[in-house]
PDB file of C-alpha atoms in Angstrom:
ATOM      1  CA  UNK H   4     182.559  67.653  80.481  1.00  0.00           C
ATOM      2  CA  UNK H   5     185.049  67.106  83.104  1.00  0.00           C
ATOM      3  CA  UNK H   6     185.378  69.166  86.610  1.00  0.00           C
ATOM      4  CA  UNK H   7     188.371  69.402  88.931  1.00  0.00           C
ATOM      5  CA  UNK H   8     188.764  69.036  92.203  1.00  0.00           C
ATOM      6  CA  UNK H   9     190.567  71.689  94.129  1.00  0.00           C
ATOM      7  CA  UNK H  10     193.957  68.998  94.923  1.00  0.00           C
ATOM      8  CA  UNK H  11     193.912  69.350  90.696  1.00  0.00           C
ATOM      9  CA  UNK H  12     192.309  65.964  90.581  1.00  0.00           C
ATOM     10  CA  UNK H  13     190.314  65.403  87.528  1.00  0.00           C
ATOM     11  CA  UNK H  14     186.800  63.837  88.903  1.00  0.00           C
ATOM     12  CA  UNK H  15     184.729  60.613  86.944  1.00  0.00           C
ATOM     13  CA  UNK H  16     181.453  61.429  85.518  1.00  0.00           C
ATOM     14  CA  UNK H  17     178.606  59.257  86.852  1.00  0.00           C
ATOM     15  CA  UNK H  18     176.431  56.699  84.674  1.00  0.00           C
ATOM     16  CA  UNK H  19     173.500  57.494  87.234  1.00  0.00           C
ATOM     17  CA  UNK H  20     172.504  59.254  89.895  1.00  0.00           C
ATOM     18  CA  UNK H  21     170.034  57.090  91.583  1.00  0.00           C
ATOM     19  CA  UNK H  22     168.361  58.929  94.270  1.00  0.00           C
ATOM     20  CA  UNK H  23     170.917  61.685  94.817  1.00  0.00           C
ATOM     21  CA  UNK H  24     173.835  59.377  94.890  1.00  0.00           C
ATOM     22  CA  UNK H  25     176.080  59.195  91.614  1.00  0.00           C
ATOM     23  CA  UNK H  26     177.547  55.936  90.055  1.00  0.00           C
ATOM     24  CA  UNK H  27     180.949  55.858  88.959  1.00  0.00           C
ATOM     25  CA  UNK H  28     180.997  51.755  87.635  1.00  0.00           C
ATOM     26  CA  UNK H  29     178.022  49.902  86.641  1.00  0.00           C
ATOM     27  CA  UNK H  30     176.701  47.122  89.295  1.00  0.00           C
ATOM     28  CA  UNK H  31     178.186  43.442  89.181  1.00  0.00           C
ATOM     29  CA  UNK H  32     174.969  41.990  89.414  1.00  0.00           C
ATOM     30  CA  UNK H  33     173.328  44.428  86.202  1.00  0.00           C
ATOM     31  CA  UNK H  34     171.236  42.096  83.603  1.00  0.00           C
ATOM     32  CA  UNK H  35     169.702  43.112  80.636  1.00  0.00           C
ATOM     33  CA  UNK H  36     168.431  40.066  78.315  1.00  0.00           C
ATOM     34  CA  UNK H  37     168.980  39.917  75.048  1.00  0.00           C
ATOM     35  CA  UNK H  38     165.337  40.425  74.147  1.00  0.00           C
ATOM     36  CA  UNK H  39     164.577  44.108  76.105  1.00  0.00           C
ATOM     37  CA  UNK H  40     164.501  45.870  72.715  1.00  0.00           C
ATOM     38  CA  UNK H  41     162.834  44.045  69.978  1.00  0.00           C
ATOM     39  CA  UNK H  42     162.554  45.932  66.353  1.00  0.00           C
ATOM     40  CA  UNK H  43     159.497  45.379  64.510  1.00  0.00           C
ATOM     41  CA  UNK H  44     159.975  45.261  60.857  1.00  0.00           C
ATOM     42  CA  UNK H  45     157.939  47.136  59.045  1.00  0.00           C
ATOM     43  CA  UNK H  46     159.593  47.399  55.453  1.00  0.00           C
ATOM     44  CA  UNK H  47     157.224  44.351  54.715  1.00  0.00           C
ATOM     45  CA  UNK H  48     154.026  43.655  54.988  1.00  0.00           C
ATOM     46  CA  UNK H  49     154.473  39.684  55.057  1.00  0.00           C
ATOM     47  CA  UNK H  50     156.185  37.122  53.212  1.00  0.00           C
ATOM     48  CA  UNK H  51     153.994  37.562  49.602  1.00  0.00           C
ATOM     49  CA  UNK H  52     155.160  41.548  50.276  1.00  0.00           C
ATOM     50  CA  UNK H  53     159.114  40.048  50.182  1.00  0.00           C
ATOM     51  CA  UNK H  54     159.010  37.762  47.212  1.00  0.00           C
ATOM     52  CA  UNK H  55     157.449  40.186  45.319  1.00  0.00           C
ATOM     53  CA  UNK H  56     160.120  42.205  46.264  1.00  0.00           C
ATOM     54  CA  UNK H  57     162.797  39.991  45.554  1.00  0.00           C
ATOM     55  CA  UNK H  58     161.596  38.922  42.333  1.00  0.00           C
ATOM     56  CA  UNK H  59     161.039  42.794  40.974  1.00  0.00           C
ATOM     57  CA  UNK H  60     164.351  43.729  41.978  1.00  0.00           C
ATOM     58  CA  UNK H  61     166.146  41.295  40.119  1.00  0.00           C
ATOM     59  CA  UNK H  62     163.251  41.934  36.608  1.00  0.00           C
ATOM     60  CA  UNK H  63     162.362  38.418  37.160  1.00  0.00           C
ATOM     61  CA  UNK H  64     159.787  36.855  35.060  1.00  0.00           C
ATOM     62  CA  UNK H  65     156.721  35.982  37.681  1.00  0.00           C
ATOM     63  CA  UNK H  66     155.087  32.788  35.632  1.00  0.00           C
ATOM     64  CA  UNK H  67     158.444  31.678  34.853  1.00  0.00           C
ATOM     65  CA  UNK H  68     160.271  32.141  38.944  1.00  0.00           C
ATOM     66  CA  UNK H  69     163.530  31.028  39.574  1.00  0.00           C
ATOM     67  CA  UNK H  70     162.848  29.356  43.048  1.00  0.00           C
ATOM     68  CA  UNK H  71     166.207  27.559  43.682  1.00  0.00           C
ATOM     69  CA  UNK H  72     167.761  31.311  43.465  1.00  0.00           C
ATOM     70  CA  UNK H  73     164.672  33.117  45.422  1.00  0.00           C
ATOM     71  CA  UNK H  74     164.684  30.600  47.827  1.00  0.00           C
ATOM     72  CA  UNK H  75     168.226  30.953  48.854  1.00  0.00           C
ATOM     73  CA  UNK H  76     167.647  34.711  48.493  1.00  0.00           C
ATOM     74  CA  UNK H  77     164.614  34.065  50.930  1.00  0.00           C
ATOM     75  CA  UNK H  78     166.503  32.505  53.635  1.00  0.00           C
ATOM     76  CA  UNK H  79     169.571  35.074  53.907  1.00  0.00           C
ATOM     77  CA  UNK H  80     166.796  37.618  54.401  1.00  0.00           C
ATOM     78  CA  UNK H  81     165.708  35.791  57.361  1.00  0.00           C
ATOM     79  CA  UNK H  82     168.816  35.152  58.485  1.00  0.00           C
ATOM     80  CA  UNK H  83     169.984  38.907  58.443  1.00  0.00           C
ATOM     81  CA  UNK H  84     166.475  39.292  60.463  1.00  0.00           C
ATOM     82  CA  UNK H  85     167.467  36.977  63.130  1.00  0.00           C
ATOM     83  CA  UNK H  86     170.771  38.448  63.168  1.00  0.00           C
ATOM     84  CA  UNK H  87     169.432  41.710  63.796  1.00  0.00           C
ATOM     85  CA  UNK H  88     167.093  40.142  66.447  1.00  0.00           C
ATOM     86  CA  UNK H  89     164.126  41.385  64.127  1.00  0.00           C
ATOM     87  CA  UNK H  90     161.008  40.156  65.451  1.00  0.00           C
ATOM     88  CA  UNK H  91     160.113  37.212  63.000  1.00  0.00           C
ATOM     89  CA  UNK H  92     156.524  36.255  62.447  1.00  0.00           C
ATOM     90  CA  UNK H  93     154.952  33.002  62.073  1.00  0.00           C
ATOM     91  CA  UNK H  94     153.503  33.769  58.558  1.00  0.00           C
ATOM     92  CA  UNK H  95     157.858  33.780  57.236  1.00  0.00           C
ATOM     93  CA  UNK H  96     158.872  30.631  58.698  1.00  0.00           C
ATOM     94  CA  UNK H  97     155.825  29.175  56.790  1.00  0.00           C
ATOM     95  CA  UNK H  98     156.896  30.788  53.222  1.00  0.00           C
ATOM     96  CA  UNK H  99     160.134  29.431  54.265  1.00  0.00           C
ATOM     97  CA  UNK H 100     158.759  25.926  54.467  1.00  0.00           C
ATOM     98  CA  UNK H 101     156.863  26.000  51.227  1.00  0.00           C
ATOM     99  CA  UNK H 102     159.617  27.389  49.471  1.00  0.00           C
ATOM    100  CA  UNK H 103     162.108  24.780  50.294  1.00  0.00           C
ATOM    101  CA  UNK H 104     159.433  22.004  49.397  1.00  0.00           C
ATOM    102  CA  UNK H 105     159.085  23.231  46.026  1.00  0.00           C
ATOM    103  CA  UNK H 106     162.519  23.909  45.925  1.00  0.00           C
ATOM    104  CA  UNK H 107     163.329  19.917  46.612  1.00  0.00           C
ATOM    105  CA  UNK H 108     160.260  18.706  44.554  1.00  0.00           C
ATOM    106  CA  UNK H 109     162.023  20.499  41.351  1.00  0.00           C
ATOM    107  CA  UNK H 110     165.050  19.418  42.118  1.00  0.00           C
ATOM    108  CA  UNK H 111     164.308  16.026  43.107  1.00  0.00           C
ATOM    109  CA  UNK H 112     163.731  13.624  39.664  1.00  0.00           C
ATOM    110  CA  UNK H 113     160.437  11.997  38.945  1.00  0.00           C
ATOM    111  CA  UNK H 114     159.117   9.655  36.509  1.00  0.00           C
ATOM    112  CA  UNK H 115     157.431  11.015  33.553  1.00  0.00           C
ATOM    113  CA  UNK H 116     154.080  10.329  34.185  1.00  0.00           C
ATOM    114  CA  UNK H 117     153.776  11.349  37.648  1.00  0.00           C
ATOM    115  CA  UNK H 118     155.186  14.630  36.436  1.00  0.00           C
ATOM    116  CA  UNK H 119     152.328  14.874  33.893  1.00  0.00           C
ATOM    117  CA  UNK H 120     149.668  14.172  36.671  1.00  0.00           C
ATOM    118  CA  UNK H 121     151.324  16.613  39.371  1.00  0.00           C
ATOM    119  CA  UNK H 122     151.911  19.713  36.455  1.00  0.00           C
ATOM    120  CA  UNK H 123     154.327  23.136  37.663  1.00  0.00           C
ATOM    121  CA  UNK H 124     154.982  23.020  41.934  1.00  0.00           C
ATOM    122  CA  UNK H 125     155.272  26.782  41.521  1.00  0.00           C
ATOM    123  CA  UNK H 126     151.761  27.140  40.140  1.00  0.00           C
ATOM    124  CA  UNK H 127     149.611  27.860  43.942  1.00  0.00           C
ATOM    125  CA  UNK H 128     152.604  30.186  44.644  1.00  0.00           C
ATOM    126  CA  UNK H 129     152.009  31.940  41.444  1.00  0.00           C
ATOM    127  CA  UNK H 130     148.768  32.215  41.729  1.00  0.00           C
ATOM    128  CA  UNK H 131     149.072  33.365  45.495  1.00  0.00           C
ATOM    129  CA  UNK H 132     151.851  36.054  44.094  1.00  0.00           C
ATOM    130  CA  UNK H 133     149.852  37.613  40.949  1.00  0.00           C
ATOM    131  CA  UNK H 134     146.677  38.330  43.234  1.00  0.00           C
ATOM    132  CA  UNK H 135     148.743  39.932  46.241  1.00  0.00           C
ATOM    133  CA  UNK H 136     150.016  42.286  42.983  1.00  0.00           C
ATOM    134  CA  UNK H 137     147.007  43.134  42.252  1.00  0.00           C
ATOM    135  CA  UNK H 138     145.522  43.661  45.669  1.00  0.00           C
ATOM    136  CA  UNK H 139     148.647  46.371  46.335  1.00  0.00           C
ATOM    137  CA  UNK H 140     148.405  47.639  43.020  1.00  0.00           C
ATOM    138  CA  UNK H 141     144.757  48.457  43.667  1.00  0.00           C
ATOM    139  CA  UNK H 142     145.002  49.800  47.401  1.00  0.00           C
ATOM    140  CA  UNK H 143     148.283  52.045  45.560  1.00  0.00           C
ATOM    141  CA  UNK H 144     145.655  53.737  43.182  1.00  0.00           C
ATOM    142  CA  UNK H 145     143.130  54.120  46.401  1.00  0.00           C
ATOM    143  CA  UNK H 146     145.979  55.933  48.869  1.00  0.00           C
ATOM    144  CA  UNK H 147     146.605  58.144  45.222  1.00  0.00           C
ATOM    145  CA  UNK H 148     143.322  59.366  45.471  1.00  0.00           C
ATOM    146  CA  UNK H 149     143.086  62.732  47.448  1.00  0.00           C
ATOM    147  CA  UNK H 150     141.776  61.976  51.014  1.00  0.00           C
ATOM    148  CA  UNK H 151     139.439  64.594  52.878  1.00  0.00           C
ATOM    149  CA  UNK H 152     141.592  65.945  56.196  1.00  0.00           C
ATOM    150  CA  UNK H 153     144.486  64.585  54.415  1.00  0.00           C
ATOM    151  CA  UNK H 154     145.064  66.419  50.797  1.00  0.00           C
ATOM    152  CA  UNK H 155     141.670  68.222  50.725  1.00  0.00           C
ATOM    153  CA  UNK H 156     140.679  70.258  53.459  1.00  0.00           C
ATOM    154  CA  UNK H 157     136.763  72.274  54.201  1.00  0.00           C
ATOM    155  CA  UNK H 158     137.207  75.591  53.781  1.00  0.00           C
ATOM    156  CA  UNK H 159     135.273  78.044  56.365  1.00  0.00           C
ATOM    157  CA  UNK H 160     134.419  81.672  56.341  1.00  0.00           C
ATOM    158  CA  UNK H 161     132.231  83.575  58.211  1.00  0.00           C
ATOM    159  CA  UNK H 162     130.568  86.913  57.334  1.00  0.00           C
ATOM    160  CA  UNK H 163     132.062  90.030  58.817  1.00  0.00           C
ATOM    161  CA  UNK H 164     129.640  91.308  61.546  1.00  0.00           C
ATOM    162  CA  UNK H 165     127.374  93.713  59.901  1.00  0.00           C
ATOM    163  CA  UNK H 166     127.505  92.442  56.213  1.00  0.00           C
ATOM    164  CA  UNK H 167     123.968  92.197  54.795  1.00  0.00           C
ATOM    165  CA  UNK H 168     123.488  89.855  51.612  1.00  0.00           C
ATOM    166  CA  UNK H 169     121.007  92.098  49.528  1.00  0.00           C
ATOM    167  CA  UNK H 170     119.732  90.292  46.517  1.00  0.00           C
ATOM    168  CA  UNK H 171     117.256  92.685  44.790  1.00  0.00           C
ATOM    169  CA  UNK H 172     113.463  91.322  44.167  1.00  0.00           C
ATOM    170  CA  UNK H 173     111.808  90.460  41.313  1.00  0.00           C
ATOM    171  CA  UNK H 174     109.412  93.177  40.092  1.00  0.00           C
ATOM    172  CA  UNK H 175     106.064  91.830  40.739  1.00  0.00           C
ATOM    173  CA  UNK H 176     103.119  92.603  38.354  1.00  0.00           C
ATOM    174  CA  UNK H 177     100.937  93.430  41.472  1.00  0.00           C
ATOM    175  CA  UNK H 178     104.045  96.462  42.153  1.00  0.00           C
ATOM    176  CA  UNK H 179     103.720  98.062  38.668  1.00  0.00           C
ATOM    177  CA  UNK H 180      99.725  98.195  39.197  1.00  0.00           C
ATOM    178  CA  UNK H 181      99.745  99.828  42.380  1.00  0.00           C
ATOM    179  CA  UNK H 182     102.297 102.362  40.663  1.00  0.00           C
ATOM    180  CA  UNK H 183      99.872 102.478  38.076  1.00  0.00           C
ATOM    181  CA  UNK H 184      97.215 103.209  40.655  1.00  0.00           C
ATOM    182  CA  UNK H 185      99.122 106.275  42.039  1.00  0.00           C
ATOM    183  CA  UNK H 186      99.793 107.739  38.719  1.00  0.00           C
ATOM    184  CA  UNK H 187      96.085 107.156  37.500  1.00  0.00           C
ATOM    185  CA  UNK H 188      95.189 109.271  40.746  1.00  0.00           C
ATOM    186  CA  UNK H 189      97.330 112.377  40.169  1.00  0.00           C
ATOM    187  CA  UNK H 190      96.256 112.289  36.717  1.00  0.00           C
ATOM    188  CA  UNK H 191      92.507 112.584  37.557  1.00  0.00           C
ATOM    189  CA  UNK H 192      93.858 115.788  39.226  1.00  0.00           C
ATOM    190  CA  UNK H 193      93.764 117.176  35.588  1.00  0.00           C
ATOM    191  CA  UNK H 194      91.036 118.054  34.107  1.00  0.00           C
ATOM    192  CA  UNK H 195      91.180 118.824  30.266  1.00  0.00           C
ATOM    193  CA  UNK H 196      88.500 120.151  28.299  1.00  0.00           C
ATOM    194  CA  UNK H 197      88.848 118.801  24.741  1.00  0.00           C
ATOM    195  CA  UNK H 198      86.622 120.309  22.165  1.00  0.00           C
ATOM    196  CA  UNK H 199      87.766 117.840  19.448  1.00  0.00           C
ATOM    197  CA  UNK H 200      88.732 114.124  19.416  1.00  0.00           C
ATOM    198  CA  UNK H 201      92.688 113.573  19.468  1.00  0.00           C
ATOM    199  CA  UNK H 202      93.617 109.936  18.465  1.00  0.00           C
ATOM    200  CA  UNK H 203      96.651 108.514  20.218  1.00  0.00           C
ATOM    201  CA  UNK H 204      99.069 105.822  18.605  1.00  0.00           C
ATOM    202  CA  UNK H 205     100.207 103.432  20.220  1.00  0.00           C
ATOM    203  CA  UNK H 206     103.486 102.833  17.922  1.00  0.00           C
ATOM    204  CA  UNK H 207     104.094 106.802  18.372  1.00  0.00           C
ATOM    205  CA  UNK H 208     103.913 106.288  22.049  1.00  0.00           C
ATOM    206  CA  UNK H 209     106.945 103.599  21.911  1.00  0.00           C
ATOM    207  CA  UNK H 210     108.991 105.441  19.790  1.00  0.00           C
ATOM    208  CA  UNK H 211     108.564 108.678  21.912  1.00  0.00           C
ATOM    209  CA  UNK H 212     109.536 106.239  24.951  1.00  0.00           C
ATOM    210  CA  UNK H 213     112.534 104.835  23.737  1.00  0.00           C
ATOM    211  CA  UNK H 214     113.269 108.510  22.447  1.00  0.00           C
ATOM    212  CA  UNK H 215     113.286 109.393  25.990  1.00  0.00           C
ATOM    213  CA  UNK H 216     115.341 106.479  27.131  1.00  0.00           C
ATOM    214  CA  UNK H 217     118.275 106.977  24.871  1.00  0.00           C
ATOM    215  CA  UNK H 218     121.267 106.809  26.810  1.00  0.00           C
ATOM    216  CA  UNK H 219     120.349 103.837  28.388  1.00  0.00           C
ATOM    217  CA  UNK H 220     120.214 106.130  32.247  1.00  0.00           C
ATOM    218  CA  UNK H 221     117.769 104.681  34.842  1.00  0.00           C
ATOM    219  CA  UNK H 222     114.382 106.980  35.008  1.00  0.00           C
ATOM    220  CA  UNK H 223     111.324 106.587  37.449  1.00  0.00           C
ATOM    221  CA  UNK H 224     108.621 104.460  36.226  1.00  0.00           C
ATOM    222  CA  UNK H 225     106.672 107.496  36.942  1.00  0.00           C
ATOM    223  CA  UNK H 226     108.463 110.473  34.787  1.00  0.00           C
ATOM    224  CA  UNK H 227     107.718 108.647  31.783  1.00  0.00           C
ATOM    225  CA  UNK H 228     103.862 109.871  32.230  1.00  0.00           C
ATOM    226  CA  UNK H 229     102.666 113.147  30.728  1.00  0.00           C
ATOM    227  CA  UNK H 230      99.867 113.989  33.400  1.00  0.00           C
ATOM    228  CA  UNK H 231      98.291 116.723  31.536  1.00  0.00           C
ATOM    229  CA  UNK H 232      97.140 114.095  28.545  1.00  0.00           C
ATOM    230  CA  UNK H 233      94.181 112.681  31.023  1.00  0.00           C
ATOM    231  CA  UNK H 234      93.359 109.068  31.497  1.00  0.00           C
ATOM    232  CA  UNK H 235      93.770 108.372  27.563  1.00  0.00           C
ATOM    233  CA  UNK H 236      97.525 109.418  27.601  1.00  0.00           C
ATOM    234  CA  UNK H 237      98.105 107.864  31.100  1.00  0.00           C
ATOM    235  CA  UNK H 238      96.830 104.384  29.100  1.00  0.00           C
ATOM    236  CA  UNK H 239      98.539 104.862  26.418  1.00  0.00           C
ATOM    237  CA  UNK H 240     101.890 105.267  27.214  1.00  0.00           C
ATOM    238  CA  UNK H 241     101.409 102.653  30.289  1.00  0.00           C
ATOM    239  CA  UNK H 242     100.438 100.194  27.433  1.00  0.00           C
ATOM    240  CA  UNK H 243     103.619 101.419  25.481  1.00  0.00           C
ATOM    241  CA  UNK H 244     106.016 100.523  28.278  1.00  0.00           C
ATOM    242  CA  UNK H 245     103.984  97.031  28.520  1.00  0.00           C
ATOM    243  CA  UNK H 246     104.743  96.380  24.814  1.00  0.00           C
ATOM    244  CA  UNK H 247     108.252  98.008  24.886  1.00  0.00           C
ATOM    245  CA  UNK H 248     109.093  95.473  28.078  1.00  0.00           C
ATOM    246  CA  UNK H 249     107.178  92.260  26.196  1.00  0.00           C
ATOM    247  CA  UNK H 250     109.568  93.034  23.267  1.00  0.00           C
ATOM    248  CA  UNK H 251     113.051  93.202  25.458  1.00  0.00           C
ATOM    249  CA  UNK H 252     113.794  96.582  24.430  1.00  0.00           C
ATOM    250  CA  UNK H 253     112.952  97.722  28.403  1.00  0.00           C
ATOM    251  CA  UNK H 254     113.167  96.586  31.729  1.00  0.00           C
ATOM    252  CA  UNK H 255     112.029  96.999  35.242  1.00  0.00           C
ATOM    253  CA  UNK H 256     114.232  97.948  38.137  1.00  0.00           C
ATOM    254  CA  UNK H 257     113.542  97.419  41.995  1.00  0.00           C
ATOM    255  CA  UNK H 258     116.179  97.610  44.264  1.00  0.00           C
ATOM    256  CA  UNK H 259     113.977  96.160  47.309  1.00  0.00           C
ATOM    257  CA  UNK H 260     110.264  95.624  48.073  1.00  0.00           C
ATOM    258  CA  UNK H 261     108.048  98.398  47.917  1.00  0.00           C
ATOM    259  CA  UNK H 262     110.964 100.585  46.499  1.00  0.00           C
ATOM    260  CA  UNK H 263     110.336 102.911  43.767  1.00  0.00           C
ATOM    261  CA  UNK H 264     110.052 101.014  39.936  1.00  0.00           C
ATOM    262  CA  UNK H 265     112.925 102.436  37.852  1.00  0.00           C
ATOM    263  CA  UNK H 266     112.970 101.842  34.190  1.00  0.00           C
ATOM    264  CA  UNK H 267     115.913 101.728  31.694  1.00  0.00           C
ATOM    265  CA  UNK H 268     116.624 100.401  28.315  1.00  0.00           C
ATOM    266  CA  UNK H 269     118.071  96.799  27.948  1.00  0.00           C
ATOM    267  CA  UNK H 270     121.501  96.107  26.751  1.00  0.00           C
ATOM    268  CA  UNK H 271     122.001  95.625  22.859  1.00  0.00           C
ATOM    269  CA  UNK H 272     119.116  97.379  22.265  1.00  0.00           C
ATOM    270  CA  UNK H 273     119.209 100.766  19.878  1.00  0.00           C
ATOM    271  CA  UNK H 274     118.697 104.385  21.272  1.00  0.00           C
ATOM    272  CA  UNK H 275     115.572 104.837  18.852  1.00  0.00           C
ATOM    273  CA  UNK H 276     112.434 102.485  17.605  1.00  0.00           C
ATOM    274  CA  UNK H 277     111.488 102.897  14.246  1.00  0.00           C
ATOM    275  CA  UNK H 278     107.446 102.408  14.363  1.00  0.00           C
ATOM    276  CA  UNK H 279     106.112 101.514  11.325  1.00  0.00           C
ATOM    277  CA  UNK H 280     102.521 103.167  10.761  1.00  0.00           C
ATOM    278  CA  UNK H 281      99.862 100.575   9.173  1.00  0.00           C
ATOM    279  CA  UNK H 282      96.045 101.236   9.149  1.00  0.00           C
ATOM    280  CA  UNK H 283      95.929  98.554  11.744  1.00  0.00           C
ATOM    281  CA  UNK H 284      97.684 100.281  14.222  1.00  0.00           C
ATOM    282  CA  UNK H 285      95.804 100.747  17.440  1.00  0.00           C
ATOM    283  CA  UNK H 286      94.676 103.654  18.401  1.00  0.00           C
ATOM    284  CA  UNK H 287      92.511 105.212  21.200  1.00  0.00           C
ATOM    285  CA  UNK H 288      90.406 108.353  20.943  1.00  0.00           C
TER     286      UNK H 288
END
């Protein structure tokens, strides 16, 4: 951007402004060497990393190399890298040297039996040049892999405040006793006075169960005793529910420790049991 004067001059922009004061022309006595910026190459990663190259680019056959042609292709590389003031390591000049040795010792004639005795001048660099492969081939499949931080990343949550993780209890034995205990003590509240002996089936006692669990709705552990049948029907139908829950066809609910036992009929299971009567059936009297 340009400014003008107010005699309608137009006005040089600066290079600098060293200190407040503006230069119009750069100093006589300015040197910068040749060698203040320096470019690191970094398409490589030495001189195995550019033969390979050089070869696959041109579908060469790597037992069977062409080294008059890579070696000329070899040195224009390094040439355009000098050109370009690329810094040049050590490790190239060296592939350059080995290169041109085989290059002359292929080129130069020998007799026929030192050839025998010497065998293929390209065999240490083939050697060198199939393990590199395999060495980049094999860290290739490792960077592939997913990396933690990188392609997989730990997930957090935390709980909103106030969220309680309720896992409901197991119904413990000991539970359905002392249940058992506190229905056994209301019952002794009624008294009956039987003149004759009533016998009780057990099989009846399941079927009338399951007949009032059809529907498959939660009751109390508790509602499925008939109080006014004494101790005898207390036992009975507590050792109906015992046989009814050994067989799968009920199960025992607790929501938490010390809560009340509910009692409802498994899933799968059919509204009624059909009790087959034998003479072997128990009974109590």
């Amino acid at each position: 951007m340009e400014t003008e004067q107010p005699s309608g001059t137009q006005q040089e922009l600066p290079f600098a402004l060293v200190e407040g004061k503006p230069y119009l022309t750069l100093p006589v006595d300015l040197y910068i060497p040749p060698d203040a910026l320096e470019v690191f190459l970094d398409t490589f990663e030495g001189p195995l990393d550019l033969l390979l190259y050089l070869i696959r680019r041109q579908n060469l056959d790597i037992l069977n190399i062409p080294i008059a042609v890579i070696t000329d292709q070899y040195i224009e590389y390094m040439d355009l890298m000098k050109e370009l003031r690329l810094e040049l390591a050590a490790e190239y000049l060296v592939m350059a040297a080995m290169l041109a040795e085989i290059k002359s010792r292929m080129l130069l004639p020998r007799p026929a039996s030192e050839a025998e005795d010497e065998g293929d001048p390209r065999a240490e660099l083939i050697r060198r040049l199939m393990e590199y492969e395999r060495f980049k081939q094999a860290a290739q499949n490792l960077d592939g892999l997913p990396r933690l931080e990188r392609d997989l990343f730990t997930a957090q949550a935390e709980l909103p405040p106030g969220h309680l993780n309720r896992v409901p209890p197991e119904v413990d034995l000991r539970e359905v006793l002392l249940a058992l205990r506190g229905v056994l003590a209301r019952a002794a509240l009624f008294t009956s006075h039987r003149v004759e002996k009533e016998s009780l089936s057990l099989r009846e006692r399941m079927s009338q169960v399951l007949e009032r669990m059809r529907g498959g709705q939660f009751r109390l552990f508790t509602e499925l005793f008939d109080l006014t049948e004494g101790r005898a029907g207390v036992v009975v139908t507590f050792l109906a529910l015992l046989e009814l829950i050994r067989s799968a066809a009920l199960e025992l609910v607790q929501s938490e420790p010390f809560a009340p036992i509910h009692v409802r009929l498994r899933e799968g299971q059919g509204p009624a049991y059909e009790a087959a009567e034998t003479d072997t059936e128990p009974t109590l009297q």
